[in-house]
C-alpha cells in the first residue's frame, strides 16, 4: 500500500516552492511576464517534472510565448533548482500552460450572468 504522502508528492511540493522562488528572484528575463507555478507533477522515477504555469495579463499569443521562453530557460532553471534542492538527480523540467484559471474565470462570468435579473418586467412597465 502506498504512503499517504509519498516521496513524489513531497518532491513535487518542494519543487513548486523552489521554482516559484527561482522565477521570482533568480531569473531576470524581460520576455517573461508575471508567472505563477500552479502545480508540479513528477514521474514515479523523478526523471521528468511537468510544471504547470499561468501568466497573468497576457493574450493567448503571450501565454504561448512565455511557455516557450520558460522551456528555453529550462536548463538554467534546472541548474538553479539543483543548487537549492538536496537530490542526487534533478528532474528534467517541462513547462505547460495551465488553462484551469482561465476556465474558472469563464465559468464565474457565466454564473454571474445567470444571477442578473431579466428586465422583461421593467420593459413591460416602460411600454405601458
Short mmCIF file of N, CA and C in Angstrom, two decimals:
data_model
loop_
_atom_site.label_atom_id
_atom_site.label_comp_id
_atom_site.label_asym_id
_atom_site.label_seq_id
_atom_site.Cartn_x
_atom_site.Cartn_y
_atom_site.Cartn_z
N UNK A 1 0.85 -1.19 0.00
CA UNK A 1 0.00 0.00 0.00
C UNK A 1 0.88 1.24 0.00
N UNK A 2 0.51 2.21 -0.81
CA UNK A 2 1.31 3.43 -0.93
C UNK A 2 1.14 4.32 0.29
N UNK A 3 2.17 5.07 0.55
CA UNK A 3 2.10 6.02 1.66
C UNK A 3 1.12 7.13 1.31
N UNK A 4 0.51 7.70 2.33
CA UNK A 4 -0.48 8.74 2.10
C UNK A 4 0.16 9.97 1.45
N UNK A 5 1.34 10.31 1.89
CA UNK A 5 2.03 11.48 1.35
C UNK A 5 3.44 11.02 0.97
N UNK A 6 3.55 10.38 -0.19
CA UNK A 6 4.78 9.75 -0.61
C UNK A 6 5.86 10.71 -1.06
N UNK A 7 6.96 10.12 -1.49
CA UNK A 7 8.12 10.90 -1.88
C UNK A 7 7.81 11.80 -3.07
N UNK A 8 7.08 11.28 -4.06
CA UNK A 8 6.74 12.09 -5.23
C UNK A 8 6.00 13.36 -4.84
N UNK A 9 5.05 13.23 -3.95
CA UNK A 9 4.27 14.39 -3.51
C UNK A 9 5.16 15.39 -2.78
N UNK A 10 6.06 14.88 -1.94
CA UNK A 10 6.96 15.78 -1.21
C UNK A 10 7.92 16.50 -2.16
N UNK A 11 8.46 15.76 -3.12
CA UNK A 11 9.38 16.36 -4.10
C UNK A 11 8.63 17.39 -4.95
N UNK A 12 7.43 17.05 -5.39
CA UNK A 12 6.63 17.97 -6.20
C UNK A 12 6.34 19.26 -5.44
N UNK A 13 5.94 19.12 -4.20
CA UNK A 13 5.62 20.29 -3.38
C UNK A 13 6.85 21.18 -3.17
N UNK A 14 7.97 20.56 -2.83
CA UNK A 14 9.19 21.34 -2.62
C UNK A 14 9.67 21.98 -3.92
N UNK A 15 9.54 21.25 -5.01
CA UNK A 15 9.96 21.78 -6.31
C UNK A 15 9.11 22.99 -6.70
N UNK A 16 7.81 22.93 -6.41
CA UNK A 16 6.92 24.06 -6.72
C UNK A 16 7.36 25.30 -5.95
N UNK A 17 7.66 25.14 -4.67
CA UNK A 17 8.11 26.28 -3.86
C UNK A 17 9.42 26.84 -4.38
N UNK A 18 10.37 25.97 -4.67
CA UNK A 18 11.69 26.42 -5.13
C UNK A 18 11.61 27.07 -6.50
N UNK A 19 10.81 26.50 -7.41
CA UNK A 19 10.67 27.10 -8.74
C UNK A 19 10.04 28.48 -8.66
N UNK A 20 9.06 28.64 -7.78
CA UNK A 20 8.44 29.96 -7.60
C UNK A 20 9.49 30.97 -7.14
N UNK A 21 10.30 30.56 -6.20
CA UNK A 21 11.34 31.44 -5.68
C UNK A 21 12.37 31.76 -6.77
N UNK A 22 12.78 30.76 -7.53
CA UNK A 22 13.78 30.96 -8.58
C UNK A 22 13.26 31.92 -9.65
N UNK A 23 12.01 31.71 -10.09
CA UNK A 23 11.45 32.60 -11.13
C UNK A 23 11.28 34.02 -10.62
N UNK A 24 11.01 34.14 -9.35
CA UNK A 24 10.81 35.47 -8.76
C UNK A 24 12.12 36.21 -8.56
N UNK A 25 13.15 35.50 -8.10
CA UNK A 25 14.39 36.16 -7.69
C UNK A 25 15.57 35.99 -8.64
N UNK A 26 15.74 34.79 -9.18
CA UNK A 26 16.98 34.49 -9.90
C UNK A 26 16.90 34.69 -11.41
N UNK A 27 15.74 34.46 -12.00
CA UNK A 27 15.60 34.57 -13.45
C UNK A 27 15.16 35.98 -13.79
N UNK A 28 16.03 36.68 -14.51
CA UNK A 28 15.74 38.06 -14.89
C UNK A 28 15.68 38.15 -16.41
N UNK A 29 14.52 37.83 -16.95
CA UNK A 29 14.34 37.84 -18.39
C UNK A 29 13.15 38.74 -18.71
N UNK A 30 13.40 39.77 -19.52
CA UNK A 30 12.35 40.75 -19.81
C UNK A 30 11.21 40.15 -20.65
N UNK A 31 11.46 39.00 -21.28
CA UNK A 31 10.41 38.38 -22.10
C UNK A 31 9.34 37.71 -21.26
N UNK A 32 9.62 37.47 -19.98
CA UNK A 32 8.68 36.78 -19.11
C UNK A 32 7.75 37.76 -18.41
N UNK A 33 6.49 37.36 -18.32
CA UNK A 33 5.50 38.15 -17.60
C UNK A 33 5.41 37.70 -16.15
N UNK A 34 4.28 37.99 -15.52
CA UNK A 34 4.05 37.57 -14.14
C UNK A 34 3.58 36.13 -14.15
N UNK A 35 4.48 35.22 -13.77
CA UNK A 35 4.23 33.79 -13.88
C UNK A 35 3.93 33.20 -12.50
N UNK A 36 2.93 32.35 -12.46
CA UNK A 36 2.57 31.63 -11.25
C UNK A 36 2.71 30.14 -11.50
N UNK A 37 3.38 29.45 -10.59
CA UNK A 37 3.51 27.99 -10.69
C UNK A 37 2.29 27.38 -10.00
N UNK A 38 1.42 26.75 -10.79
CA UNK A 38 0.20 26.17 -10.23
C UNK A 38 0.41 24.78 -9.66
N UNK A 39 1.17 23.97 -10.39
CA UNK A 39 1.34 22.59 -9.97
C UNK A 39 2.59 22.01 -10.61
N UNK A 40 3.21 21.09 -9.89
CA UNK A 40 4.34 20.34 -10.43
C UNK A 40 3.99 18.86 -10.28
N UNK A 41 4.04 18.14 -11.39
CA UNK A 41 3.76 16.71 -11.38
C UNK A 41 5.04 16.00 -11.78
N UNK A 42 5.55 15.16 -10.87
CA UNK A 42 6.80 14.45 -11.10
C UNK A 42 6.49 12.98 -11.40
N UNK A 43 7.20 12.41 -12.37
CA UNK A 43 7.02 10.99 -12.68
C UNK A 43 7.50 10.14 -11.51
N UNK A 44 7.10 8.88 -11.50
CA UNK A 44 7.46 7.99 -10.39
C UNK A 44 8.96 7.89 -10.18
N UNK A 45 9.72 7.87 -11.27
CA UNK A 45 11.17 7.75 -11.16
C UNK A 45 11.86 9.10 -11.01
N UNK A 46 11.08 10.17 -10.88
CA UNK A 46 11.58 11.55 -10.69
C UNK A 46 12.41 12.04 -11.87
N UNK A 47 12.26 11.42 -13.04
CA UNK A 47 13.06 11.80 -14.21
C UNK A 47 12.53 13.08 -14.88
N UNK A 48 11.21 13.23 -14.89
CA UNK A 48 10.60 14.37 -15.58
C UNK A 48 9.62 15.06 -14.65
N UNK A 49 9.66 16.38 -14.68
CA UNK A 49 8.71 17.18 -13.91
C UNK A 49 7.91 18.05 -14.88
N UNK A 50 6.60 17.86 -14.87
CA UNK A 50 5.73 18.71 -15.66
C UNK A 50 5.33 19.89 -14.77
N UNK A 51 5.67 21.08 -15.21
CA UNK A 51 5.42 22.28 -14.43
C UNK A 51 4.29 23.05 -15.11
N UNK A 52 3.16 23.19 -14.41
CA UNK A 52 2.00 23.89 -14.96
C UNK A 52 2.00 25.32 -14.44
N UNK A 53 1.97 26.27 -15.38
CA UNK A 53 2.08 27.69 -15.03
C UNK A 53 0.90 28.48 -15.60
N UNK A 54 0.65 29.63 -15.00
CA UNK A 54 -0.26 30.61 -15.59
C UNK A 54 0.49 31.91 -15.69
N UNK A 55 0.09 32.71 -16.67
CA UNK A 55 0.69 34.01 -16.89
C UNK A 55 -0.44 35.02 -16.87
N UNK A 56 -0.31 36.02 -16.02
CA UNK A 56 -1.38 36.99 -15.89
C UNK A 56 -1.21 38.16 -16.84
N UNK A 57 -2.34 38.72 -17.26
CA UNK A 57 -2.40 39.94 -18.07
C UNK A 57 -1.73 39.81 -19.43
N UNK A 58 -1.89 38.66 -20.09
CA UNK A 58 -1.39 38.49 -21.45
C UNK A 58 -2.45 37.79 -22.29
N UNK A 59 -2.33 37.97 -23.60
CA UNK A 59 -3.26 37.30 -24.51
C UNK A 59 -2.77 35.88 -24.81
N UNK A 60 -3.49 35.19 -25.67
CA UNK A 60 -3.17 33.80 -25.99
C UNK A 60 -1.76 33.66 -26.57
N UNK A 61 -1.38 34.58 -27.44
CA UNK A 61 -0.05 34.54 -28.04
C UNK A 61 1.03 34.79 -26.98
N UNK A 62 0.75 35.68 -26.04
CA UNK A 62 1.69 35.96 -24.95
C UNK A 62 1.87 34.76 -24.04
N UNK A 63 0.80 34.01 -23.82
CA UNK A 63 0.88 32.80 -22.99
C UNK A 63 1.81 31.78 -23.64
N UNK A 64 1.61 31.56 -24.94
CA UNK A 64 2.46 30.61 -25.67
C UNK A 64 3.92 31.08 -25.67
N UNK A 65 4.13 32.37 -25.83
CA UNK A 65 5.49 32.92 -25.86
C UNK A 65 6.18 32.73 -24.51
N UNK A 66 5.45 32.95 -23.42
CA UNK A 66 6.03 32.78 -22.09
C UNK A 66 6.41 31.33 -21.83
N UNK A 67 5.55 30.40 -22.22
CA UNK A 67 5.85 28.98 -22.03
C UNK A 67 7.06 28.58 -22.88
N UNK A 68 7.15 29.12 -24.09
CA UNK A 68 8.30 28.83 -24.96
C UNK A 68 9.60 29.33 -24.32
N UNK A 69 9.56 30.54 -23.77
CA UNK A 69 10.75 31.10 -23.11
C UNK A 69 11.13 30.25 -21.90
N UNK A 70 10.14 29.85 -21.12
CA UNK A 70 10.42 29.01 -19.95
C UNK A 70 11.08 27.69 -20.36
N UNK A 71 10.59 27.09 -21.45
CA UNK A 71 11.19 25.84 -21.91
C UNK A 71 12.61 26.05 -22.45
N UNK A 72 12.86 27.23 -23.03
CA UNK A 72 14.22 27.56 -23.46
C UNK A 72 15.14 27.75 -22.26
N UNK A 73 14.61 28.33 -21.20
CA UNK A 73 15.40 28.59 -19.99
C UNK A 73 15.44 27.39 -19.04
N UNK A 74 14.78 26.29 -19.40
CA UNK A 74 14.67 25.13 -18.51
C UNK A 74 16.03 24.63 -18.00
N UNK A 75 17.07 24.53 -18.83
CA UNK A 75 18.36 24.08 -18.29
C UNK A 75 18.93 25.02 -17.22
N UNK A 76 18.78 26.31 -17.41
CA UNK A 76 19.26 27.29 -16.43
C UNK A 76 18.46 27.18 -15.14
N UNK A 77 17.14 27.08 -15.28
CA UNK A 77 16.26 26.95 -14.12
C UNK A 77 16.56 25.65 -13.38
N UNK A 78 16.80 24.59 -14.14
CA UNK A 78 17.11 23.29 -13.54
C UNK A 78 18.42 23.36 -12.74
N UNK A 79 19.40 24.08 -13.28
CA UNK A 79 20.67 24.25 -12.57
C UNK A 79 20.46 24.99 -11.25
N UNK A 80 19.66 26.05 -11.29
CA UNK A 80 19.35 26.80 -10.07
C UNK A 80 18.60 25.90 -9.07
N UNK A 81 17.71 25.09 -9.59
CA UNK A 81 16.93 24.18 -8.75
C UNK A 81 17.84 23.15 -8.09
N UNK A 82 18.82 22.67 -8.83
CA UNK A 82 19.77 21.69 -8.28
C UNK A 82 20.56 22.27 -7.11
N UNK A 83 20.86 23.55 -7.17
CA UNK A 83 21.58 24.21 -6.07
C UNK A 83 20.72 24.28 -4.82
N UNK A 84 19.41 24.39 -4.98
CA UNK A 84 18.51 24.63 -3.86
C UNK A 84 17.92 23.36 -3.25
N UNK A 85 17.88 22.27 -4.02
CA UNK A 85 17.28 21.03 -3.52
C UNK A 85 18.35 19.98 -3.28
N UNK A 86 18.17 19.20 -2.23
CA UNK A 86 19.12 18.15 -1.92
C UNK A 86 18.67 16.84 -2.52
N UNK A 87 18.84 16.73 -3.82
CA UNK A 87 18.53 15.50 -4.54
C UNK A 87 19.74 15.12 -5.38
N UNK A 88 19.96 13.83 -5.54
CA UNK A 88 21.08 13.37 -6.34
C UNK A 88 20.84 13.68 -7.82
N UNK A 89 19.59 13.55 -8.24
CA UNK A 89 19.23 13.78 -9.64
C UNK A 89 18.05 14.75 -9.68
N UNK A 90 18.18 15.82 -10.45
CA UNK A 90 17.08 16.78 -10.60
C UNK A 90 16.31 16.46 -11.87
N UNK A 91 15.02 16.47 -11.77
CA UNK A 91 14.14 16.13 -12.89
C UNK A 91 14.32 17.09 -14.06
N UNK A 92 14.09 16.56 -15.26
CA UNK A 92 14.04 17.40 -16.45
C UNK A 92 12.76 18.23 -16.36
N UNK A 93 12.85 19.52 -16.59
CA UNK A 93 11.70 20.41 -16.45
C UNK A 93 11.02 20.61 -17.80
N UNK A 94 9.70 20.43 -17.80
CA UNK A 94 8.89 20.71 -18.98
C UNK A 94 7.75 21.61 -18.53
N UNK A 95 7.67 22.78 -19.15
CA UNK A 95 6.67 23.77 -18.76
C UNK A 95 5.45 23.69 -19.68
N UNK A 96 4.27 23.78 -19.07
CA UNK A 96 3.00 23.76 -19.79
C UNK A 96 2.11 24.87 -19.24
N UNK A 97 1.27 25.41 -20.12
CA UNK A 97 0.31 26.43 -19.66
C UNK A 97 -0.88 25.73 -19.03
N UNK A 98 -1.29 26.18 -17.86
CA UNK A 98 -2.43 25.62 -17.15
C UNK A 98 -3.63 26.54 -17.39
N UNK A 99 -4.56 26.07 -18.19
CA UNK A 99 -5.71 26.91 -18.53
C UNK A 99 -6.87 26.78 -17.56
N UNK A 100 -6.66 26.09 -16.44
CA UNK A 100 -7.76 25.93 -15.47
C UNK A 100 -8.17 27.27 -14.86
N UNK A 101 -7.22 28.19 -14.71
CA UNK A 101 -7.56 29.52 -14.18
C UNK A 101 -8.47 30.25 -15.16
N UNK A 102 -8.12 30.21 -16.45
CA UNK A 102 -8.95 30.86 -17.47
C UNK A 102 -10.34 30.23 -17.54
N UNK A 103 -10.38 28.91 -17.45
CA UNK A 103 -11.67 28.21 -17.47
C UNK A 103 -12.51 28.61 -16.26
N UNK A 104 -11.87 28.69 -15.10
CA UNK A 104 -12.57 29.10 -13.89
C UNK A 104 -13.13 30.51 -13.99
N UNK A 105 -12.35 31.41 -14.57
CA UNK A 105 -12.82 32.78 -14.75
C UNK A 105 -14.01 32.83 -15.72
N UNK A 106 -13.96 32.03 -16.77
CA UNK A 106 -15.05 31.99 -17.74
C UNK A 106 -16.32 31.44 -17.09
N UNK A 107 -16.19 30.40 -16.28
CA UNK A 107 -17.35 29.82 -15.57
C UNK A 107 -17.92 30.85 -14.60
N UNK A 108 -17.05 31.57 -13.90
CA UNK A 108 -17.52 32.60 -12.96
C UNK A 108 -18.29 33.69 -13.70
N UNK A 109 -17.80 34.07 -14.88
CA UNK A 109 -18.50 35.07 -15.70
C UNK A 109 -19.90 34.57 -16.08
N UNK A 110 -19.96 33.33 -16.53
CA UNK A 110 -21.25 32.77 -16.94
C UNK A 110 -22.21 32.67 -15.76
N UNK A 111 -21.70 32.29 -14.60
CA UNK A 111 -22.56 32.20 -13.42
C UNK A 111 -23.04 33.58 -12.97
N UNK A 112 -22.18 34.58 -13.07
CA UNK A 112 -22.61 35.93 -12.68
C UNK A 112 -23.65 36.47 -13.65
N UNK A 113 -23.56 36.07 -14.93
CA UNK A 113 -24.58 36.47 -15.90
C UNK A 113 -25.93 35.84 -15.57
N UNK A 114 -25.91 34.64 -15.01
CA UNK A 114 -27.17 33.99 -14.63
C UNK A 114 -27.83 34.69 -13.45
N UNK A 115 -27.03 35.29 -12.58
CA UNK A 115 -27.57 35.97 -11.40
C UNK A 115 -28.27 37.28 -11.75
N UNK A 116 -27.94 37.85 -12.89
CA UNK A 116 -28.55 39.12 -13.29
C UNK A 116 -30.01 38.90 -13.64
N UNK A 117 -30.91 39.70 -13.08
CA UNK A 117 -32.34 39.52 -13.39
C UNK A 117 -32.64 39.97 -14.82
N UNK A 118 -33.58 39.28 -15.41
CA UNK A 118 -34.01 39.67 -16.75
C UNK A 118 -34.99 40.82 -16.60
N UNK A 119 -34.78 41.89 -17.34
CA UNK A 119 -35.56 43.11 -17.17
C UNK A 119 -36.82 43.11 -18.03
N UNK A 120 -37.43 41.96 -18.23
CA UNK A 120 -38.64 41.90 -19.07
C UNK A 120 -39.81 42.60 -18.36
N UNK A 121 -39.91 42.47 -17.02
CA UNK A 121 -40.96 43.15 -16.27
C UNK A 121 -40.77 44.66 -16.38
N UNK A 122 -39.54 45.12 -16.28
CA UNK A 122 -39.25 46.55 -16.37
C UNK A 122 -39.60 47.07 -17.76
N UNK A 123 -39.31 46.28 -18.81
CA UNK A 123 -39.62 46.69 -20.17
C UNK A 123 -41.12 46.83 -20.37
N UNK A 124 -41.88 45.90 -19.78
CA UNK A 124 -43.33 45.94 -19.93
C UNK A 124 -43.91 47.20 -19.29
N UNK A 125 -43.36 47.58 -18.12
CA UNK A 125 -43.83 48.79 -17.43
C UNK A 125 -43.49 50.03 -18.22
N UNK A 126 -42.32 50.04 -18.85
CA UNK A 126 -41.89 51.20 -19.63
C UNK A 126 -42.79 51.38 -20.87
N UNK A 127 -43.28 50.26 -21.43
CA UNK A 127 -44.10 50.33 -22.64
C UNK A 127 -45.51 50.84 -22.29
N UNK A 128 -46.04 50.51 -21.12
CA UNK A 128 -47.42 50.82 -20.77
C UNK A 128 -47.58 52.12 -20.16
#
